[in-house]
Short mmCIF file of C-alpha atoms in Angstrom, two decimals:
data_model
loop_
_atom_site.label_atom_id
_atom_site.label_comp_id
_atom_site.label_asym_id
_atom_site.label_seq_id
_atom_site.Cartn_x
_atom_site.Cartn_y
_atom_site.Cartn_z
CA UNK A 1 -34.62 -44.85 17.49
CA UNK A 2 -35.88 -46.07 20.87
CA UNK A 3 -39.09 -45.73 22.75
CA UNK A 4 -38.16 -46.07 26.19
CA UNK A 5 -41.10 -46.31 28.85
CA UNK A 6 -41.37 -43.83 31.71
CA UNK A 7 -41.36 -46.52 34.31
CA UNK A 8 -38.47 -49.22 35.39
CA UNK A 9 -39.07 -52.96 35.03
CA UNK A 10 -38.42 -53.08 39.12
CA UNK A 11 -40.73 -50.23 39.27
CA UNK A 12 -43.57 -51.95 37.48
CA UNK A 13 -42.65 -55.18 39.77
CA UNK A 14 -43.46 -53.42 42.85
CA UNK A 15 -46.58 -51.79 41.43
CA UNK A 16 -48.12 -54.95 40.32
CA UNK A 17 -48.00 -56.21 43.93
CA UNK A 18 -50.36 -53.39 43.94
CA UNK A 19 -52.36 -53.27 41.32
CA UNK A 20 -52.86 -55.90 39.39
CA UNK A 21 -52.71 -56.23 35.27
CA UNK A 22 -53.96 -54.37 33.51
CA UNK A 23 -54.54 -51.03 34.16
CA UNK A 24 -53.30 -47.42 32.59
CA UNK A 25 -50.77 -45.41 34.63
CA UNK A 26 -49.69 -41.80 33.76
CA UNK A 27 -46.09 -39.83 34.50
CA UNK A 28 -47.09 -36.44 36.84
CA UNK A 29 -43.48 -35.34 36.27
CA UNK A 30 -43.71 -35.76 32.61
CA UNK A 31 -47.23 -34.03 32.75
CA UNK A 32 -46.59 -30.77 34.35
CA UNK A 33 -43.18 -30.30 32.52
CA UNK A 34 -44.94 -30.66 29.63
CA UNK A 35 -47.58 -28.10 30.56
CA UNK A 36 -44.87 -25.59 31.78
CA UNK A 37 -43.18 -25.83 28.48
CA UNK A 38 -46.42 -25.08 26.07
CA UNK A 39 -46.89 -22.14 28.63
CA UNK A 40 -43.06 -21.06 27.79
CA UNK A 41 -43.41 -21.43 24.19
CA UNK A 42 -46.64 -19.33 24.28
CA UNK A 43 -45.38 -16.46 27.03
CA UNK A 44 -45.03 -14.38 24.18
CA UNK A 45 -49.31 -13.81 24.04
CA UNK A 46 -50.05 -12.18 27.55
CA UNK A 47 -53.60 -13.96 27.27
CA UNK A 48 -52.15 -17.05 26.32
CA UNK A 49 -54.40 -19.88 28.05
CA UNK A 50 -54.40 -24.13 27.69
CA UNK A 51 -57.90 -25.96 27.79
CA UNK A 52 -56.65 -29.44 28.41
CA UNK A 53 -59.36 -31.48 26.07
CA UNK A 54 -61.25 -33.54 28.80
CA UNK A 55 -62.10 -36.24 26.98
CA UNK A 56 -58.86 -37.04 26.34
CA UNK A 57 -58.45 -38.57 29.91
CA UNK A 58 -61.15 -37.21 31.91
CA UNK A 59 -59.45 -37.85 35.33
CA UNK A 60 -60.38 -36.24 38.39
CA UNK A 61 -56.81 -36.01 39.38
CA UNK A 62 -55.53 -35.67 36.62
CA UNK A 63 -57.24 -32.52 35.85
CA UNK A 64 -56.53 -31.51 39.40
CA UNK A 65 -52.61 -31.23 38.03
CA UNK A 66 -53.36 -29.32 35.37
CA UNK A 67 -55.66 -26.46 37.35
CA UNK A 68 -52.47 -26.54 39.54
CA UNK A 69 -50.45 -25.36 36.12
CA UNK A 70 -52.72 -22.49 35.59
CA UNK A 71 -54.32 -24.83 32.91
CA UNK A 72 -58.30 -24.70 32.09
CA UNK A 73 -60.55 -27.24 30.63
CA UNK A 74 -62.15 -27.88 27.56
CA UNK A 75 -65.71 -29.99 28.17
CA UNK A 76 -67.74 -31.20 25.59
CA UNK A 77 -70.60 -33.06 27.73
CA UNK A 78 -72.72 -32.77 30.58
CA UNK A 79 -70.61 -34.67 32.51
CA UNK A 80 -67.47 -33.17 31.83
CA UNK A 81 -68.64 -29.90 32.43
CA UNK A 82 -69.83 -31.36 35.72
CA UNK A 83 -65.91 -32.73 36.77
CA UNK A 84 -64.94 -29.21 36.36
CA UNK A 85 -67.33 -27.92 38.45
CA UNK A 86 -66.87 -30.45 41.43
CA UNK A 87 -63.39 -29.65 41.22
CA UNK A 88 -64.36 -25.66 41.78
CA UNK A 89 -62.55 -24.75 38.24
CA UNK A 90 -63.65 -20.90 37.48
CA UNK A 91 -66.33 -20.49 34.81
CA UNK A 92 -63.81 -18.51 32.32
CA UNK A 93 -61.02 -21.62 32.56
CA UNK A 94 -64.16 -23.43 31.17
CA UNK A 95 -64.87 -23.83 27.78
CA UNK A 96 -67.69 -25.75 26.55
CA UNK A 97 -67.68 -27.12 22.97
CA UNK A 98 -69.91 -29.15 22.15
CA UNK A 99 -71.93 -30.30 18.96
CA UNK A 100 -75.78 -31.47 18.75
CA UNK A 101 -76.19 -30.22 22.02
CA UNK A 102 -79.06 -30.90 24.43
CA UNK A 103 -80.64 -27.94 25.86
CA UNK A 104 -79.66 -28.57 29.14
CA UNK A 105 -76.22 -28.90 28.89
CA UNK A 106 -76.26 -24.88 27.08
CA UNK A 107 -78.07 -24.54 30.79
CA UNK A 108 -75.53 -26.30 32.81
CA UNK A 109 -72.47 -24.46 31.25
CA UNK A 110 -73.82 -20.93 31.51
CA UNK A 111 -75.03 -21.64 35.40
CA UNK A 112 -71.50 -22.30 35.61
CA UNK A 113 -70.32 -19.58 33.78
CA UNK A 114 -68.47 -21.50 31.54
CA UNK A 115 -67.53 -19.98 27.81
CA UNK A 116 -70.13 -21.22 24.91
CA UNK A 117 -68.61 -22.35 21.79
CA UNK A 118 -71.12 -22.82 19.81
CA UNK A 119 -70.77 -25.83 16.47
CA UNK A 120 -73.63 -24.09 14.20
CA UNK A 121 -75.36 -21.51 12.88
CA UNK A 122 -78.67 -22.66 14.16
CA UNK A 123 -77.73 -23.15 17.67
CA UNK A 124 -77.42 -19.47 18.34
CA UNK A 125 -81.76 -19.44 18.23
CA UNK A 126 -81.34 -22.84 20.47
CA UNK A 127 -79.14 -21.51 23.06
CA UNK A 128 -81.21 -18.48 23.62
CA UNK A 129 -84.07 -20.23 23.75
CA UNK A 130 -82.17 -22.86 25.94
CA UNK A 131 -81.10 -20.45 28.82
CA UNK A 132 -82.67 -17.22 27.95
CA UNK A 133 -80.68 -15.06 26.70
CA UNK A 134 -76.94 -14.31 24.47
CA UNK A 135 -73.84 -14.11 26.70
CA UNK A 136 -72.08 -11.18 26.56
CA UNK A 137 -69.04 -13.45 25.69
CA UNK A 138 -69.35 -16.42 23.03
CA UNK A 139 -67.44 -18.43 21.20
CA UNK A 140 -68.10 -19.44 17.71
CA UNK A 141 -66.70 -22.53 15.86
CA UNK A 142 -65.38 -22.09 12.06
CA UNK A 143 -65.13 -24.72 8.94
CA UNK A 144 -63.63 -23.35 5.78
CA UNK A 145 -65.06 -26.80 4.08
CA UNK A 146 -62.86 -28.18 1.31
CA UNK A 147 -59.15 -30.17 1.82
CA UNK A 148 -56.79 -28.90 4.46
CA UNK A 149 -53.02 -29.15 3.25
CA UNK A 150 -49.75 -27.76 4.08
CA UNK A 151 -47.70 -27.35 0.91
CA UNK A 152 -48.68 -30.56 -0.56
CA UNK A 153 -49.43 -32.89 2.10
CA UNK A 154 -53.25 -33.03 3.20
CA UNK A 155 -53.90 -32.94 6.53
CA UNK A 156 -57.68 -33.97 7.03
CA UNK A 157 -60.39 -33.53 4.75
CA UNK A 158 -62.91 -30.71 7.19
CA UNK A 159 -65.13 -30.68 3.96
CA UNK A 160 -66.15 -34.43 5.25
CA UNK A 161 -66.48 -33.19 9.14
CA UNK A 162 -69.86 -32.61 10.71
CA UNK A 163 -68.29 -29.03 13.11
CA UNK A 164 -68.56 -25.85 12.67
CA UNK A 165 -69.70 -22.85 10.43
CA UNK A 166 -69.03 -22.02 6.77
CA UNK A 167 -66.92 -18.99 6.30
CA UNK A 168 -70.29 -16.88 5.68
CA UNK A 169 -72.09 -18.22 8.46
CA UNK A 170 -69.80 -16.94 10.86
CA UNK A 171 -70.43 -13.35 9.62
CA UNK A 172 -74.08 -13.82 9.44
CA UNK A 173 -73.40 -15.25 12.89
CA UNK A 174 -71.31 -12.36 14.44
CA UNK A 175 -74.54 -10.09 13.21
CA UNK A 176 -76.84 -12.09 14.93
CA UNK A 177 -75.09 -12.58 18.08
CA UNK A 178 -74.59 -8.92 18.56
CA UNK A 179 -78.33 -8.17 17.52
CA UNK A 180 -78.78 -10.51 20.33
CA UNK A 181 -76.14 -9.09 23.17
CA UNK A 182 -73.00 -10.46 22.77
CA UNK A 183 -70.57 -7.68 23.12
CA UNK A 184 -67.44 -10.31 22.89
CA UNK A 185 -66.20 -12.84 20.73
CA UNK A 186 -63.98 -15.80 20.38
CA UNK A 187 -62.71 -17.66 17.03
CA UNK A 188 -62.27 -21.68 16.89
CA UNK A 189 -61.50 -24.24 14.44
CA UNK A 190 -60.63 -28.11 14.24
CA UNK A 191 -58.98 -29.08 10.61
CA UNK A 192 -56.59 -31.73 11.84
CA UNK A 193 -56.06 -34.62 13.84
CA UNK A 194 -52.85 -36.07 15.45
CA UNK A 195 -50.06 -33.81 13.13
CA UNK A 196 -46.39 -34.31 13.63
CA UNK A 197 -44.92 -31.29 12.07
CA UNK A 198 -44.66 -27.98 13.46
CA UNK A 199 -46.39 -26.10 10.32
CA UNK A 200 -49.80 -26.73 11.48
CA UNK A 201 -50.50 -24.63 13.88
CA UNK A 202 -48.61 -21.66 12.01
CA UNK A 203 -50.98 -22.72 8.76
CA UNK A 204 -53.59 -22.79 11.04
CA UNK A 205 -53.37 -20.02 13.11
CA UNK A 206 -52.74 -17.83 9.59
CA UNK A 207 -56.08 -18.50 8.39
CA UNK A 208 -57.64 -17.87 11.77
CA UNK A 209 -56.15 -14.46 12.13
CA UNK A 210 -56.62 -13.36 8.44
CA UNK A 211 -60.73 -14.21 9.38
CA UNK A 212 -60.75 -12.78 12.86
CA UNK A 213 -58.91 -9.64 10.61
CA UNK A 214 -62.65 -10.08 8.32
CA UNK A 215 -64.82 -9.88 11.09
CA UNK A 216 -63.68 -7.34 12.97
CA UNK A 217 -63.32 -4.98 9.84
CA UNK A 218 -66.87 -6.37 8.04
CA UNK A 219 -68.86 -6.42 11.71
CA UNK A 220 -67.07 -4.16 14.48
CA UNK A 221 -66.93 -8.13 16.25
CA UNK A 222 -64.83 -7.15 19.41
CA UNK A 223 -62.86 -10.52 19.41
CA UNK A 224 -61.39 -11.27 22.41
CA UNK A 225 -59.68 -14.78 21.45
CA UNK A 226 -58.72 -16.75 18.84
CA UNK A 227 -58.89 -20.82 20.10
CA UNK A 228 -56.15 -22.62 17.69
CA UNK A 229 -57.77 -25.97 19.39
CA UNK A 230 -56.10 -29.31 18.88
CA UNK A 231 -54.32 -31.25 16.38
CA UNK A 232 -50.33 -30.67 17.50
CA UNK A 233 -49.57 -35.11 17.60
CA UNK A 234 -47.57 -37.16 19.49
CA UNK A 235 -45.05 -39.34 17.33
CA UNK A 236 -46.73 -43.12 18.04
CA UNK A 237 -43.85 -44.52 15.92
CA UNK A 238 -40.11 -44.45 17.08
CA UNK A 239 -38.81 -43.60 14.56
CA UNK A 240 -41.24 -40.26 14.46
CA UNK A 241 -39.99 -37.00 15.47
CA UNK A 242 -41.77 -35.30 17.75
CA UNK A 243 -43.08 -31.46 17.67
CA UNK A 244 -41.31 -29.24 18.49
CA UNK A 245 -43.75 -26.95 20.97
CA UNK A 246 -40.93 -23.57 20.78
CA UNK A 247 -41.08 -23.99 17.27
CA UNK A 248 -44.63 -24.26 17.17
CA UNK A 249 -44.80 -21.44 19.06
CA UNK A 250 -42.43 -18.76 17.41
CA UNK A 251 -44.35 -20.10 14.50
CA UNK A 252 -47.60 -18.99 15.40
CA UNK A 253 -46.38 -15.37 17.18
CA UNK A 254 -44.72 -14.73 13.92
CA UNK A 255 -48.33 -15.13 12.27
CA UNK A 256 -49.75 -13.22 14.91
CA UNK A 257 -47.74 -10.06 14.34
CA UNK A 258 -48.13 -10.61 10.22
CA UNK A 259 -51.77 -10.71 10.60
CA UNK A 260 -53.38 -9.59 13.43
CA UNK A 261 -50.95 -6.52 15.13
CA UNK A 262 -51.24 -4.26 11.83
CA UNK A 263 -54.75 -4.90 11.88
CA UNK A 264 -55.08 -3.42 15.40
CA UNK A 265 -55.88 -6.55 17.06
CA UNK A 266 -52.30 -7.14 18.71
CA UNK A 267 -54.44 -7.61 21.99
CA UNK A 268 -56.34 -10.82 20.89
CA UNK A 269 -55.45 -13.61 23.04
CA UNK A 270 -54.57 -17.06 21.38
CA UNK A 271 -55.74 -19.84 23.17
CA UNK A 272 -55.12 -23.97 22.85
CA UNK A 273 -57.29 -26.82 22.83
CA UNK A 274 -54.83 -29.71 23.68
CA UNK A 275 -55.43 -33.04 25.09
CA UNK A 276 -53.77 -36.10 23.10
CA UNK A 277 -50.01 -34.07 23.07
CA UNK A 278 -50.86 -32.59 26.88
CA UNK A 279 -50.79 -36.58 28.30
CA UNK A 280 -50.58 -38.59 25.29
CA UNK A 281 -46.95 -39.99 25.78
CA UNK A 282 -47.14 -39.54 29.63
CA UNK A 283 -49.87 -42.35 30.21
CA UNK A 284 -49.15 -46.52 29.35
CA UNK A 285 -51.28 -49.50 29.91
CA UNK A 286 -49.74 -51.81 31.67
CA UNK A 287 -50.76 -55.64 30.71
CA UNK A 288 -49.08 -59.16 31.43
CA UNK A 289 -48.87 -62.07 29.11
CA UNK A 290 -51.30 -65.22 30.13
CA UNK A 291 -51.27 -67.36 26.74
CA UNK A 292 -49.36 -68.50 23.64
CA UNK A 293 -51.25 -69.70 20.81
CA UNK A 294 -49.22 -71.67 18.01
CA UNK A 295 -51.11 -72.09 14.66
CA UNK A 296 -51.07 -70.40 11.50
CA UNK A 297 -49.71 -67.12 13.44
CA UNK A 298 -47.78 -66.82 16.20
CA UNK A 299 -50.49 -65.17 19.33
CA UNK A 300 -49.73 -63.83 22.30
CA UNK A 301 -52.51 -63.08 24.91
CA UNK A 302 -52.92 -60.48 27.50
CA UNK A 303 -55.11 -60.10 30.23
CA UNK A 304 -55.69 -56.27 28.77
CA UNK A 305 -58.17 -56.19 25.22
CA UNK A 306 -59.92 -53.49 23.10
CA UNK A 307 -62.01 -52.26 25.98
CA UNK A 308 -59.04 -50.89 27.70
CA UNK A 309 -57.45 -49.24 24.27
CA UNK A 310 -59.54 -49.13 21.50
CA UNK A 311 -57.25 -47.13 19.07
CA UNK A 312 -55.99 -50.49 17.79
CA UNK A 313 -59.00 -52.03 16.82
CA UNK A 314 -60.98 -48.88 15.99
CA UNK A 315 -58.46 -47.62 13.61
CA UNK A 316 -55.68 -49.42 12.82
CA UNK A 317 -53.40 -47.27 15.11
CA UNK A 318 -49.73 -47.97 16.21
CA UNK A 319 -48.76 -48.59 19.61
CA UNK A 320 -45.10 -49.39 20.37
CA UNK A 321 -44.57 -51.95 22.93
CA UNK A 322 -42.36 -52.93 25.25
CA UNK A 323 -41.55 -56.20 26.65
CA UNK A 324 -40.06 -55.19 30.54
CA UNK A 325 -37.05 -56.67 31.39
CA UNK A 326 -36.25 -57.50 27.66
CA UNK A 327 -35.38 -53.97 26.42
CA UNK A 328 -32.15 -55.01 25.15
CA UNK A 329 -33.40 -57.89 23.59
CA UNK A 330 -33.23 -59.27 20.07
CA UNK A 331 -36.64 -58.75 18.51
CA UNK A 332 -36.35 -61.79 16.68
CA UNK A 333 -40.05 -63.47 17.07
CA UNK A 334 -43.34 -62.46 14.90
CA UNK A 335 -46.30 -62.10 17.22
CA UNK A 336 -49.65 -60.82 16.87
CA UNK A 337 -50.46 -59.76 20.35
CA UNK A 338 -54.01 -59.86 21.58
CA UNK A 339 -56.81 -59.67 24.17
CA UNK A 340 -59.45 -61.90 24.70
CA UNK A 341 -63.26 -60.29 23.18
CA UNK A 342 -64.82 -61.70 20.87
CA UNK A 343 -63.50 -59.82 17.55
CA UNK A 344 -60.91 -60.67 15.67
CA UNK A 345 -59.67 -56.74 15.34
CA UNK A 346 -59.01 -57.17 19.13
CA UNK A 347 -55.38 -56.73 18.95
CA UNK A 348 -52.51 -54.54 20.06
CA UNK A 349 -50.43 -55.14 17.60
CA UNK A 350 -50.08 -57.50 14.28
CA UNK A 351 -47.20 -58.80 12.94
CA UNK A 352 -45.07 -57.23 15.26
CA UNK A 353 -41.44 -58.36 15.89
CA UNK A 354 -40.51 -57.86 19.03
CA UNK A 355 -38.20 -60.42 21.95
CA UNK A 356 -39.43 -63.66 22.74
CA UNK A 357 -42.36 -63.31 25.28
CA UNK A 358 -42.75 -66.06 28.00
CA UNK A 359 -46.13 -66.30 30.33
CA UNK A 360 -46.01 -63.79 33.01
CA UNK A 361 -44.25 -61.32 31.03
CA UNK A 362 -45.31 -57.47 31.68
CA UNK A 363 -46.13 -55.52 28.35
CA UNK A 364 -46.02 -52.10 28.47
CA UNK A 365 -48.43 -50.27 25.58
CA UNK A 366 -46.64 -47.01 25.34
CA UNK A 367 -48.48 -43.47 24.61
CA UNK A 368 -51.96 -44.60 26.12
CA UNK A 369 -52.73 -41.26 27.92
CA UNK A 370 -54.91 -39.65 25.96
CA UNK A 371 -58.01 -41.36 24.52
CA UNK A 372 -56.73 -44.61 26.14
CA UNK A 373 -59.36 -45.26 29.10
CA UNK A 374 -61.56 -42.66 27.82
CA UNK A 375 -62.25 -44.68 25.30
CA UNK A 376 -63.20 -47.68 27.17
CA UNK A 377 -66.54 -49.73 26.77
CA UNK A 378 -68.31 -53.17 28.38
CA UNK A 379 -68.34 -55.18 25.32
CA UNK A 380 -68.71 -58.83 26.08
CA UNK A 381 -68.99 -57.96 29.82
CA UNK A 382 -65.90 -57.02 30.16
CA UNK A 383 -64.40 -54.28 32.97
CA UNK A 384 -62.83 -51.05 32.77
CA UNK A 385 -58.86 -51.31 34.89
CA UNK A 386 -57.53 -49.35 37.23
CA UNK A 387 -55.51 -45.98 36.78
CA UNK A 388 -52.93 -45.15 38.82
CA UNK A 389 -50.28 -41.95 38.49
CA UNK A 390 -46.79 -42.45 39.29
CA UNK A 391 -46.09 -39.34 41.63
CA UNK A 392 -42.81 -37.13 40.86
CA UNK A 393 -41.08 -38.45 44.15
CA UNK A 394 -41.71 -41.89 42.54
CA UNK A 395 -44.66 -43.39 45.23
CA UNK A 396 -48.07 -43.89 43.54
CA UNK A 397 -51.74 -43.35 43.98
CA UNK A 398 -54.36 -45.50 42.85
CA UNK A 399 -56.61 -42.58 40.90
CA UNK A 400 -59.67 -44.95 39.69
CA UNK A 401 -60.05 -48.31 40.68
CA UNK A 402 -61.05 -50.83 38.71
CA UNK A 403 -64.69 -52.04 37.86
CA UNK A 404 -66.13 -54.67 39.33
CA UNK A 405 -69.20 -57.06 38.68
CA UNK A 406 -71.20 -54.82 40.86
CA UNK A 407 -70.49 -51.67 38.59
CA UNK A 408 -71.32 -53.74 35.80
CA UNK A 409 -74.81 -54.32 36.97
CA UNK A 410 -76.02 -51.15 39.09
CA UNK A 411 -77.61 -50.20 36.16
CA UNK A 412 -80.03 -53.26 36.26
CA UNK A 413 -82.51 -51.58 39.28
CA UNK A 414 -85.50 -53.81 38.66
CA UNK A 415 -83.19 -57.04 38.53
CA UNK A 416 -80.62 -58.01 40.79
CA UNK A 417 -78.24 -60.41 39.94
CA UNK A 418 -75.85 -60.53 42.36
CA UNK A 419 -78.51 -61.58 44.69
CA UNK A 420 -80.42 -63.48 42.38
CA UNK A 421 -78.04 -65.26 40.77
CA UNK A 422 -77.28 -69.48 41.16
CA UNK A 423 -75.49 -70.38 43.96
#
């Protein structure tokens, strides 16, 4: 199979005129299709309702797209829940999970009117202590502990992960909330990360349900909505097949009316947490070649590195890449293609066969949209690129620009080096 970048090599010639190497650009078209069908394949729960996961690409405009889909946000810092309210989002399309939280961020998100979901036991004290008082609606989030599988494959390991409440927390928890005012509840849970197969959320949303079922029966909870969160992946390889979302979805209804309609709760509305399959394979960095190295590996260097994608270097990941203007190409050379910090796991890609790159070549890293820039750091001085969104009538808008030295510094107030600096 072929990955085939959402951009043409002519495109990508006139852009660099433009904006120059590197620097992330996203696919609107491919974005709010993509919305409209998770929507479709969830139109079956009236309450149905998408918080795209902000941290996934916390773009102004980019979120701007999705509020225009009927889609909410999911913030997990101060400053995320602060880019939904500059861009006037309503308090109930905010959700706020969070973990360790400071007290003023509880403050910030329930000035806002944001939903709470709330990581622990213990925080329920802390937030009321925080702002005052128990909303009348809260969130809480579950961990059944232990090795999550389907069949026999396991999926993640949420024994090992530091979120949520134990199975009898969250009844303790229920009690306590509604000693302390809540009058209505939501359900979430996290087990797994970045899963191609269209069991999980079924799985998922079956042991959900079956607990929402618990609570309601053991505590008179009025539950309100069950959050099935993130997890659905985006195939990285190209030889991977990717979800299915209708599948997913008539998976998950048919779960819903096993579990939750005979046990009077056919009213509960399911909600998603998605952010890596909502702009995942809709977002690229875009990088040129600028060296060759020859010794005992064949190098290629970019003028893009780690700071710009850090999946690579942080975990081992798999990026596919595409050489423009090559795509029909032989891959017939061995490279190892880099950027230029100082680390040696500073690389896109190792071992990879791909067509003979020459200098001045344009690389495109495919499925950078989620926790691509968002992931960025200043490590060895280096600065954050430009993103830019390729607009459905094909034109495009520069939608961060680039750092610059000054950026870099601003932080220094008692020392300015700009000004200070050797001429």
């Amino acid at each position: 199979m072929r990955k085939e970048p959402f951009v043409t090599n002519e495109q990508l010639k006139e852009m660099v005129k433009e904006y120059p190497t590197p620097f992330h650009l996203y696919d609107e078209k491919g974005i709010r299709a993509n919305a409209r069908a998770l929507k479709e394949a969830f139109s079956w729960n009236q309450g149905f309702k998408e918080y795209f996961a902000v941290k996934a690409t916390p773009n102004p405009f980019l979120l701007k797209i999705f509020q225009e889909e009927g889609i909410g946000c999911d913030a997990s810092s101060l400053t995320e829940l602060m880019l939904a309210d500059a861009l006037h989002f309503d308090g109930k399309d905010v959700m706020f999970s969070s973990n360790a939280t400071p007290a003023e961020e509880f403050q910030y998100a329930h000035e806002m009117g944001a939903i709470i979901n709330l990581d622990d036991f213990t925080h329920i004290n802390f937030l009321e202590q925080a702002i005052g008082e128990i909303p009348e609606t809260i969130s809480c989030r579950y961990n059944p502990g232990g090795v999550f599988q389907i069949s026999n494959s396991i999926m993640d390991n949420p024994g090992d992960a530091k979120y949520g409440f134990t199975e009898g927390q969250m009844f303790e928890g229920f009690r306590l909330l509604q000693e302390k005012g809540a009058k209505h509840f939501g359900i979430h849970a996290f087990l797994a990360s970045n899963t191609v197969t269209n069991e999980y959320y079924p799985v998922l949303a079956k042991e959900l349900f079956g607990l929402a079922a618990r609570l309601k029966e053991e505590t008179g909870a009025d539950i309100r909505f069950i959050n099935l969160s993130g997890g659905i992946g985006i195939p990285y390889h190209p030889d991977q097949e990717p979800n299915d979302i209708y599948a997913i979805g008539e998976g998950v209804r048919k779960v819903y009316e096993e579990v939750l309609v005979p046990a009077g709760m056919g009213d509960v509305a399911v909600y998603t947490e998605l952010g890596r399959y909502m702009t995942g394979p809709f977002g690229c960095l875009v990088t040129r070649a600028i060296h060759e190295k020859h010794t005992h590996k064949e190098y290629i260097g970019c003028d893009a590195c780690a700071v710009n994608l850090m999946r690579p270097a942080m975990y081992g990941a798999y990026h596919h890449i595409t050489v423009m203007g090559k795509d029909n190409s032989v891959c017939s050379h061995k490279y190892d293609i880099t950027g230029s910090l100082c680390e040696n796991n500073d690389k896109f890609a190792v071992d990879r066969m791909l067509p003979k790159i020459d200098i001045g070549d344009l690389l495109v890293i495919h499925d950078t949209g989620a926790h691509g820039f968002s992931m960025g750091y200043n490590y060895n001085g280096k600065l954050k690129s430009a993103e830019v969104l390729l607009k459905e009538d094909g034109s495009t808008q520069l939608i961060r620009r680039a750092e610059t030295p000054e950026d870099y510094f601003a932080t220094f107030d008692c020392f300015d080096i700009l000004k200070d600096r050797k001429k």
